[in-house]
mmCIF file of C-alpha atoms and ligand atoms in Angstrom:
data_model
loop_
_atom_site.group_PDB
_atom_site.id
_atom_site.type_symbol
_atom_site.label_atom_id
_atom_site.label_comp_id
_atom_site.label_asym_id
_atom_site.label_seq_id
_atom_site.Cartn_x
_atom_site.Cartn_y
_atom_site.Cartn_z
ATOM 1 C CA MET A 12 71.606 -88.075 33.594
ATOM 2 C CA ALA A 13 70.540 -91.658 34.187
ATOM 3 C CA ARG A 14 68.434 -91.514 31.032
ATOM 4 C CA GLU A 15 71.239 -89.927 29.031
ATOM 5 C CA LEU A 16 73.622 -92.692 30.139
ATOM 6 C CA ALA A 17 71.057 -95.445 29.515
ATOM 7 C CA GLN A 18 70.428 -94.118 25.999
ATOM 8 C CA ARG A 19 74.157 -94.354 25.332
ATOM 9 C CA GLY A 20 74.205 -98.034 26.287
ATOM 10 C CA TYR A 21 75.318 -97.870 29.914
ATOM 11 C CA GLY A 22 73.688 -100.152 32.467
ATOM 12 C CA VAL A 23 72.386 -97.890 35.217
ATOM 13 C CA LEU A 24 72.039 -98.176 38.986
ATOM 14 C CA VAL A 25 69.730 -95.377 40.132
ATOM 15 C CA VAL A 26 70.162 -94.357 43.757
ATOM 16 C CA ALA A 27 67.834 -91.903 45.469
ATOM 17 C CA GLU A 28 65.946 -91.503 48.694
ATOM 18 C CA ARG A 29 62.503 -92.050 47.188
ATOM 19 C CA GLY A 30 60.704 -92.555 43.891
ATOM 20 C CA VAL A 31 63.291 -94.969 42.555
ATOM 21 C CA ASP A 32 60.744 -97.520 41.300
ATOM 22 C CA ASP A 33 59.186 -94.860 39.079
ATOM 23 C CA ALA A 34 62.566 -93.831 37.703
ATOM 24 C CA VAL A 35 63.492 -97.438 37.003
ATOM 25 C CA ARG A 36 60.164 -98.083 35.247
ATOM 26 C CA GLN A 37 60.567 -95.013 33.036
ATOM 27 C CA LEU A 38 64.145 -95.898 32.118
ATOM 28 C CA ARG A 39 63.106 -99.448 31.225
ATOM 29 C CA GLU A 40 60.231 -98.117 29.117
ATOM 30 C CA HIS A 41 62.355 -95.639 27.184
ATOM 31 C CA THR A 42 65.689 -97.432 26.850
ATOM 32 C CA ALA A 43 67.033 -100.939 26.380
ATOM 33 C CA ALA A 44 69.487 -100.538 29.253
ATOM 34 C CA GLN A 45 69.900 -102.845 32.251
ATOM 35 C CA VAL A 46 68.431 -100.721 35.029
ATOM 36 C CA THR A 47 68.583 -101.347 38.768
ATOM 37 C CA GLY A 48 67.280 -99.138 41.553
ATOM 38 C CA LEU A 49 68.272 -98.627 45.160
ATOM 39 C CA GLU A 50 66.392 -96.486 47.654
ATOM 40 C CA VAL A 51 68.705 -95.245 50.399
ATOM 41 C CA ASP A 52 69.353 -92.054 52.310
ATOM 42 C CA LEU A 53 72.767 -90.906 51.129
ATOM 43 C CA ALA A 54 72.926 -88.353 53.945
ATOM 44 C CA LEU A 55 73.600 -91.342 56.222
ATOM 45 C CA PRO A 56 76.907 -93.266 56.135
ATOM 46 C CA SER A 57 74.887 -96.513 56.029
ATOM 47 C CA GLY A 58 73.166 -95.278 52.849
ATOM 48 C CA VAL A 59 76.493 -94.570 51.163
ATOM 49 C CA GLU A 60 77.835 -97.978 52.209
ATOM 50 C CA ALA A 61 74.739 -99.724 50.836
ATOM 51 C CA ALA A 62 75.045 -97.850 47.529
ATOM 52 C CA VAL A 63 78.725 -98.760 47.205
ATOM 53 C CA ALA A 64 78.037 -102.417 48.037
ATOM 54 C CA ARG A 65 75.407 -102.619 45.275
ATOM 55 C CA ALA A 66 77.686 -100.781 42.834
ATOM 56 C CA ARG A 67 80.474 -103.283 43.585
ATOM 57 C CA ASP A 68 78.114 -106.209 42.915
ATOM 58 C CA LEU A 69 77.260 -104.667 39.561
ATOM 59 C CA GLY A 70 80.868 -103.752 38.682
ATOM 60 C CA VAL A 71 80.039 -100.054 38.286
ATOM 61 C CA ARG A 72 82.947 -98.038 36.868
ATOM 62 C CA THR A 73 81.209 -94.699 36.271
ATOM 63 C CA PHE A 74 79.853 -92.759 39.229
ATOM 64 C CA VAL A 75 77.689 -89.657 38.952
ATOM 65 C CA LEU A 76 77.702 -87.981 42.371
ATOM 66 C CA ASN A 77 74.622 -85.869 41.912
ATOM 67 C CA ALA A 78 72.341 -86.094 44.959
ATOM 68 C CA GLY A 79 72.083 -82.691 46.580
ATOM 69 C CA VAL A 80 69.719 -80.329 48.371
ATOM 70 C CA GLY A 81 69.518 -76.601 49.024
ATOM 71 C CA VAL A 82 68.616 -74.773 52.218
ATOM 72 C CA HIS A 83 67.500 -71.216 51.587
ATOM 73 C CA GLY A 84 67.152 -68.235 53.899
ATOM 74 C CA PRO A 85 69.080 -66.114 56.408
ATOM 75 C CA PHE A 86 71.557 -68.489 58.006
ATOM 76 C CA LEU A 87 70.364 -67.930 61.565
ATOM 77 C CA HIS A 88 66.714 -68.468 60.580
ATOM 78 C CA THR A 89 67.186 -71.826 58.907
ATOM 79 C CA PRO A 90 66.916 -74.951 61.090
ATOM 80 C CA LEU A 91 70.379 -76.154 62.074
ATOM 81 C CA GLN A 92 69.362 -79.749 61.370
ATOM 82 C CA ASP A 93 68.569 -78.810 57.756
ATOM 83 C CA GLU A 94 71.954 -77.123 57.330
ATOM 84 C CA LEU A 95 73.781 -80.125 58.792
ATOM 85 C CA ARG A 96 71.806 -82.538 56.630
ATOM 86 C CA LEU A 97 72.823 -80.489 53.587
ATOM 87 C CA VAL A 98 76.468 -80.866 54.599
ATOM 88 C CA ASP A 99 75.959 -84.606 55.189
ATOM 89 C CA LEU A 100 74.446 -85.090 51.747
ATOM 90 C CA ASN A 101 76.194 -82.549 49.510
ATOM 91 C CA VAL A 102 79.651 -82.890 51.060
ATOM 92 C CA ARG A 103 80.075 -85.844 53.406
ATOM 93 C CA SER A 104 78.437 -88.435 51.152
ATOM 94 C CA VAL A 105 80.659 -87.467 48.207
ATOM 95 C CA VAL A 106 83.842 -87.737 50.260
ATOM 96 C CA HIS A 107 82.689 -91.043 51.751
ATOM 97 C CA LEU A 108 81.640 -92.500 48.416
ATOM 98 C CA ALA A 109 84.805 -91.399 46.618
ATOM 99 C CA HIS A 110 86.970 -92.840 49.392
ATOM 100 C CA LEU A 111 85.270 -96.214 49.038
ATOM 101 C CA VAL A 112 85.131 -96.492 45.251
ATOM 102 C CA VAL A 113 88.375 -94.899 44.054
ATOM 103 C CA PRO A 114 90.604 -97.846 45.135
ATOM 104 C CA ASP A 115 88.418 -100.235 43.081
ATOM 105 C CA LEU A 116 88.651 -97.955 40.045
ATOM 106 C CA ILE A 117 92.421 -97.615 40.367
ATOM 107 C CA ALA A 118 92.743 -101.397 40.650
ATOM 108 C CA ALA A 119 90.636 -101.759 37.495
ATOM 109 C CA GLY A 120 92.803 -99.144 35.741
ATOM 110 C CA ALA A 121 89.685 -97.353 34.509
ATOM 111 C CA GLY A 122 86.875 -95.297 35.924
ATOM 112 C CA ARG A 123 84.895 -92.121 35.621
ATOM 113 C CA ILE A 124 83.676 -89.964 38.485
ATOM 114 C CA VAL A 125 81.377 -87.031 37.879
ATOM 115 C CA VAL A 126 80.834 -84.532 40.656
ATOM 116 C CA VAL A 127 77.792 -82.308 40.228
ATOM 117 C CA SER A 128 78.831 -78.964 41.683
ATOM 118 C CA SER A 129 77.140 -75.738 40.534
ATOM 119 C CA ILE A 130 77.896 -72.244 39.315
ATOM 120 C CA ALA A 131 77.022 -71.420 42.947
ATOM 121 C CA ALA A 132 80.519 -72.758 43.667
ATOM 122 C CA THR A 133 82.066 -69.734 41.989
ATOM 123 C CA MET A 134 80.749 -67.023 44.337
ATOM 124 C CA PRO A 135 79.658 -66.652 47.961
ATOM 125 C CA ALA A 136 75.863 -66.574 48.254
ATOM 126 C CA PRO A 137 74.166 -64.639 51.063
ATOM 127 C CA LEU A 138 70.815 -66.364 51.798
ATOM 128 C CA PHE A 139 72.168 -69.587 50.284
ATOM 129 C CA SER A 140 75.411 -69.695 52.199
ATOM 130 C CA THR A 141 75.810 -73.348 53.116
ATOM 131 C CA TYR A 142 74.725 -74.566 49.698
ATOM 132 C CA ALA A 143 77.206 -72.337 47.841
ATOM 133 C CA ALA A 144 79.958 -73.393 50.235
ATOM 134 C CA SER A 145 79.096 -77.070 49.753
ATOM 135 C CA LYS A 146 79.349 -76.681 45.985
ATOM 136 C CA ALA A 147 82.655 -74.797 46.305
ATOM 137 C CA PHE A 148 83.916 -77.683 48.428
ATOM 138 C CA LEU A 149 82.883 -80.165 45.744
ATOM 139 C CA ARG A 150 84.544 -78.198 42.949
ATOM 140 C CA SER A 151 87.826 -77.937 44.862
ATOM 141 C CA PHE A 152 87.664 -81.574 45.979
ATOM 142 C CA ALA A 153 86.951 -82.862 42.480
ATOM 143 C CA TRP A 154 89.817 -80.923 40.920
ATOM 144 C CA SER A 155 92.210 -82.100 43.646
ATOM 145 C CA LEU A 156 91.154 -85.719 43.297
ATOM 146 C CA ARG A 157 91.527 -85.459 39.540
ATOM 147 C CA GLY A 158 95.095 -84.221 40.023
ATOM 148 C CA GLU A 159 95.927 -87.092 42.366
ATOM 149 C CA LEU A 160 94.496 -89.662 39.979
ATOM 150 C CA ALA A 161 96.352 -88.492 36.880
ATOM 151 C CA GLY A 162 97.837 -91.473 35.062
ATOM 152 C CA THR A 163 95.656 -94.068 36.809
ATOM 153 C CA GLY A 164 92.988 -94.293 34.114
ATOM 154 C CA VAL A 165 90.451 -92.732 36.490
ATOM 155 C CA THR A 166 89.124 -89.275 35.639
ATOM 156 C CA VAL A 167 87.115 -86.845 37.743
ATOM 157 C CA THR A 168 84.838 -84.358 35.987
ATOM 158 C CA THR A 169 83.203 -81.368 37.658
ATOM 159 C CA ILE A 170 79.835 -80.170 36.401
ATOM 160 C CA LEU A 171 78.791 -76.545 36.917
ATOM 161 C CA PRO A 172 75.113 -76.159 35.983
ATOM 162 C CA SER A 173 73.318 -72.827 36.245
ATOM 163 C CA GLY A 174 69.631 -72.693 37.261
ATOM 164 C CA THR A 175 67.994 -75.791 35.801
ATOM 165 C CA ARG A 176 64.291 -76.742 35.605
ATOM 166 C CA THR A 177 64.080 -79.461 38.258
ATOM 167 C CA PRO A 178 62.131 -79.824 41.536
ATOM 168 C CA PHE A 179 65.194 -78.381 43.314
ATOM 169 C CA PHE A 180 63.791 -74.852 43.788
ATOM 170 C CA ARG A 181 60.418 -76.054 45.022
ATOM 171 C CA ALA A 182 62.098 -78.459 47.455
ATOM 172 C CA ALA A 183 64.226 -75.600 48.822
ATOM 173 C CA LYS A 184 61.168 -73.256 48.941
ATOM 174 C CA MET A 185 62.906 -70.825 46.578
ATOM 175 C CA GLU A 186 60.212 -70.319 43.978
ATOM 176 C CA ARG A 187 59.740 -66.649 44.931
ATOM 177 C CA THR A 188 63.393 -65.670 44.721
ATOM 178 C CA HIS A 189 64.986 -64.039 41.663
ATOM 179 C CA ILE A 190 66.651 -67.346 40.750
ATOM 180 C CA GLY A 191 63.406 -69.221 41.391
ATOM 181 C CA ARG A 192 61.541 -66.984 38.938
ATOM 182 C CA ALA A 193 64.303 -66.757 36.308
ATOM 183 C CA PRO A 194 64.294 -68.759 33.056
ATOM 184 C CA LYS A 195 66.216 -71.992 33.508
ATOM 185 C CA ALA A 196 68.198 -74.493 31.518
ATOM 186 C CA SER A 197 66.631 -77.758 30.431
ATOM 187 C CA PRO A 198 67.695 -80.775 32.492
ATOM 188 C CA ALA A 199 68.117 -82.766 29.264
ATOM 189 C CA MET A 200 70.676 -80.258 27.929
ATOM 190 C CA VAL A 201 72.575 -80.232 31.237
ATOM 191 C CA ALA A 202 72.607 -84.033 31.323
ATOM 192 C CA ARG A 203 73.790 -84.273 27.708
ATOM 193 C CA ARG A 204 76.677 -81.836 28.280
ATOM 194 C CA ALA A 205 77.597 -83.575 31.536
ATOM 195 C CA VAL A 206 77.673 -87.036 29.988
ATOM 196 C CA GLU A 207 79.669 -85.811 26.980
ATOM 197 C CA ALA A 208 82.194 -84.312 29.411
ATOM 198 C CA LEU A 209 82.420 -87.506 31.449
ATOM 199 C CA GLN A 210 82.922 -89.634 28.349
ATOM 200 C CA ASP A 211 85.720 -87.301 27.190
ATOM 201 C CA GLY A 212 87.244 -87.333 30.695
ATOM 202 C CA ARG A 213 87.175 -83.541 30.765
ATOM 203 C CA ALA A 214 88.093 -81.681 33.945
ATOM 204 C CA GLU A 215 85.118 -79.355 34.127
ATOM 205 C CA VAL A 216 82.136 -78.186 32.157
ATOM 206 C CA ALA A 217 79.844 -75.219 32.748
ATOM 207 C CA THR A 218 76.639 -76.440 31.132
ATOM 208 C CA GLY A 219 75.169 -73.846 28.781
ATOM 209 C CA LEU A 220 75.662 -70.159 28.014
ATOM 210 C CA GLN A 221 74.196 -68.876 31.268
ATOM 211 C CA ALA A 222 76.533 -71.101 33.275
ATOM 212 C CA LYS A 223 79.560 -70.050 31.219
ATOM 213 C CA ALA A 224 78.597 -66.372 31.681
ATOM 214 C CA MET A 225 78.349 -66.806 35.462
ATOM 215 C CA VAL A 226 81.767 -68.452 35.610
ATOM 216 C CA ALA A 227 83.247 -65.612 33.527
ATOM 217 C CA ILE A 228 81.609 -62.945 35.736
ATOM 218 C CA ALA A 229 82.928 -64.641 38.875
ATOM 219 C CA ARG A 230 86.461 -64.532 37.448
ATOM 220 C CA VAL A 231 86.490 -60.756 37.049
ATOM 221 C CA LEU A 232 84.600 -59.598 40.152
ATOM 222 C CA PRO A 233 86.379 -58.998 43.464
ATOM 223 C CA GLN A 234 85.031 -61.126 46.324
ATOM 224 C CA PRO A 235 82.735 -58.456 47.931
ATOM 225 C CA ALA A 236 81.122 -57.740 44.561
ATOM 226 C CA ARG A 237 80.710 -61.479 43.944
ATOM 227 C CA ALA A 238 78.810 -61.867 47.206
ATOM 228 C CA ALA A 239 76.550 -58.869 46.455
ATOM 229 C CA PHE A 240 75.906 -59.916 42.856
ATOM 230 C CA HIS A 241 75.269 -63.567 43.641
ATOM 231 C CA GLY A 242 73.181 -62.794 46.739
ATOM 232 C CA TRP A 243 70.680 -60.913 44.531
ATOM 233 C CA PHE A 244 69.674 -64.203 42.913
ATOM 234 C CA TYR A 245 68.559 -65.618 46.262
ATOM 235 C CA ALA A 246 66.649 -62.533 47.424
ATOM 236 C CA PRO A 247 62.859 -62.304 46.995
ATOM 237 C CA GLY A 248 62.000 -61.367 43.435
ATOM 238 C CA ALA A 249 58.880 -59.889 41.842
ATOM 239 C CA PRO A 250 57.128 -62.098 39.289
ATOM 240 C CA PRO A 251 57.621 -61.149 35.631
ATOM 241 C CA PRO A 252 55.092 -58.473 34.515
ATOM 242 C CA SER A 253 53.615 -60.778 31.864
ATOM 243 C CA SER A 254 52.680 -63.418 34.456
ATOM 244 C CA PRO A 255 48.840 -63.643 34.671
ATOM 245 C CA SER A 256 49.005 -64.525 38.377
ATOM 246 C CA ALA A 257 51.435 -61.724 39.181
ATOM 247 C CA PRO A 258 50.396 -59.819 42.306
ATOM 248 C CA ALA A 259 50.740 -56.015 42.148
ATOM 249 C CA THR A 260 53.594 -55.975 44.680
ATOM 250 C CA SER A 261 56.708 -57.995 45.339
ATOM 251 C CA SER A 262 56.344 -61.433 46.893
ATOM 252 C CA GLU A 263 57.353 -62.748 50.368
HETATM 253 N N1 NAP B 326 68.476 -77.360 39.631
HETATM 254 C C1 NAP B 326 69.465 -76.500 39.576
HETATM 255 O O1 NAP B 326 69.267 -75.326 39.191
HETATM 256 C C2 NAP B 326 70.872 -76.930 39.903
HETATM 257 C C3 NAP B 326 71.916 -76.081 39.525
HETATM 258 C C4 NAP B 326 73.212 -76.459 39.834
HETATM 259 C C5 NAP B 326 73.464 -77.637 40.480
HETATM 260 N N2 NAP B 326 72.434 -78.453 40.846
HETATM 261 C C6 NAP B 326 72.756 -79.696 41.538
HETATM 262 O O2 NAP B 326 72.272 -80.760 40.770
HETATM 263 C C7 NAP B 326 72.064 -81.891 41.620
HETATM 264 C C8 NAP B 326 70.716 -82.488 41.309
HETATM 265 O O3 NAP B 326 69.728 -81.554 41.665
HETATM 266 P P1 NAP B 326 68.394 -81.335 40.816
HETATM 267 O O4 NAP B 326 68.383 -79.952 40.340
HETATM 268 O O5 NAP B 326 68.200 -82.436 39.856
HETATM 269 O O6 NAP B 326 67.337 -81.357 42.009
HETATM 270 P P2 NAP B 326 66.316 -82.503 42.408
HETATM 271 O O7 NAP B 326 65.410 -82.771 41.292
HETATM 272 O O8 NAP B 326 65.752 -82.079 43.729
HETATM 273 O O9 NAP B 326 67.264 -83.759 42.561
HETATM 274 C C9 NAP B 326 67.977 -84.045 43.720
HETATM 275 C C10 NAP B 326 68.337 -85.493 43.674
HETATM 276 O O10 NAP B 326 69.027 -85.830 44.876
HETATM 277 C C11 NAP B 326 68.381 -86.931 45.460
HETATM 278 N N3 NAP B 326 68.434 -86.855 46.912
HETATM 279 C C12 NAP B 326 68.084 -85.825 47.702
HETATM 280 N N4 NAP B 326 68.273 -86.149 48.991
HETATM 281 C C13 NAP B 326 68.754 -87.417 48.990
HETATM 282 C C14 NAP B 326 69.158 -88.316 50.012
HETATM 283 N N5 NAP B 326 69.139 -87.938 51.310
HETATM 284 N N6 NAP B 326 69.572 -89.553 49.667
HETATM 285 C C15 NAP B 326 69.595 -89.928 48.382
HETATM 286 N N7 NAP B 326 69.256 -89.126 47.358
HETATM 287 C C16 NAP B 326 68.833 -87.884 47.677
HETATM 288 C C17 NAP B 326 66.937 -86.787 45.034
HETATM 289 O O11 NAP B 326 66.306 -88.020 45.201
HETATM 290 P P3 NAP B 326 64.886 -88.061 45.970
HETATM 291 O O12 NAP B 326 63.910 -87.605 44.976
HETATM 292 O O13 NAP B 326 64.769 -89.467 46.360
HETATM 293 O O14 NAP B 326 65.001 -87.142 47.157
HETATM 294 C C18 NAP B 326 67.099 -86.371 43.591
HETATM 295 O O15 NAP B 326 67.376 -87.472 42.776
HETATM 296 C C19 NAP B 326 72.192 -81.378 43.060
HETATM 297 O O16 NAP B 326 73.458 -81.728 43.571
HETATM 298 C C20 NAP B 326 72.087 -79.861 42.898
HETATM 299 O O17 NAP B 326 72.780 -79.192 43.907
HETATM 300 C C21 NAP B 326 71.139 -78.120 40.562
#
């Protein structure tokens, strides 16, 4: 998304926990944009405050609230500290950041906020319970904030990606689940759709056909069926038969 914005002429402040220098170097190599980096832990209030302070210095008016992690597995088998860190990053940091930056955007009479939720927001997800709930929180929060900000010149756009080829699944140790093994959307396509939506000030975009299909399925299923259907994606899945490294039996 940073690259997509930089290619469209935005100056970019990249905030992440690590690897920011690399991202900044690549953006400078491939675009003519003004690029700045900041390495902070957004799961900590001090990290959010540092990011907002730098954004204020730079006069940032477009915020992409994207940092997020997944914690996979039966709820009672996952470390509590991982679950709470997920809440701190996926939920708390977005609320904190929005609370700090929205007054500046209102005062400026213009601003764009993008909240990266997920199609996981549309259905409960056994084995991925806290993540799905965090994304449902974000979707609801973003729509509510958008409603409150109507007429101020500040828009809030919710992004609902489906499975996308990023390090996300490896980081959450989900490579052997059905979703981990399934074909995924390209990050470039998701970023393009997301940035188009933010520029148009749209309320919400499900990025790609798979994402739109999941949203449509969620609309028609009753809640118990949603949980069963969606939970399948997070259960262990056999590798595709064509895979040369496929073991004879199911994984995990
Ligand atoms: N991939 C998917 O299928 C998918 C689908 C729907 C929604 N999403 C959402 O898309 C967003 C981006 O995920 P991704 O797929 O691009 O996964 P990713 O490659 O793992 O990216 C996660 C991003 O969050 C940053 N981050 C993680 N912990 C952080 C922390 N404590 N402080 C600051 N930054 C932190 C990471 O920076 P570091 O590298 O420094 O940790 C990285 O830039 C997430 O909110 C995710 O929930 C992903």
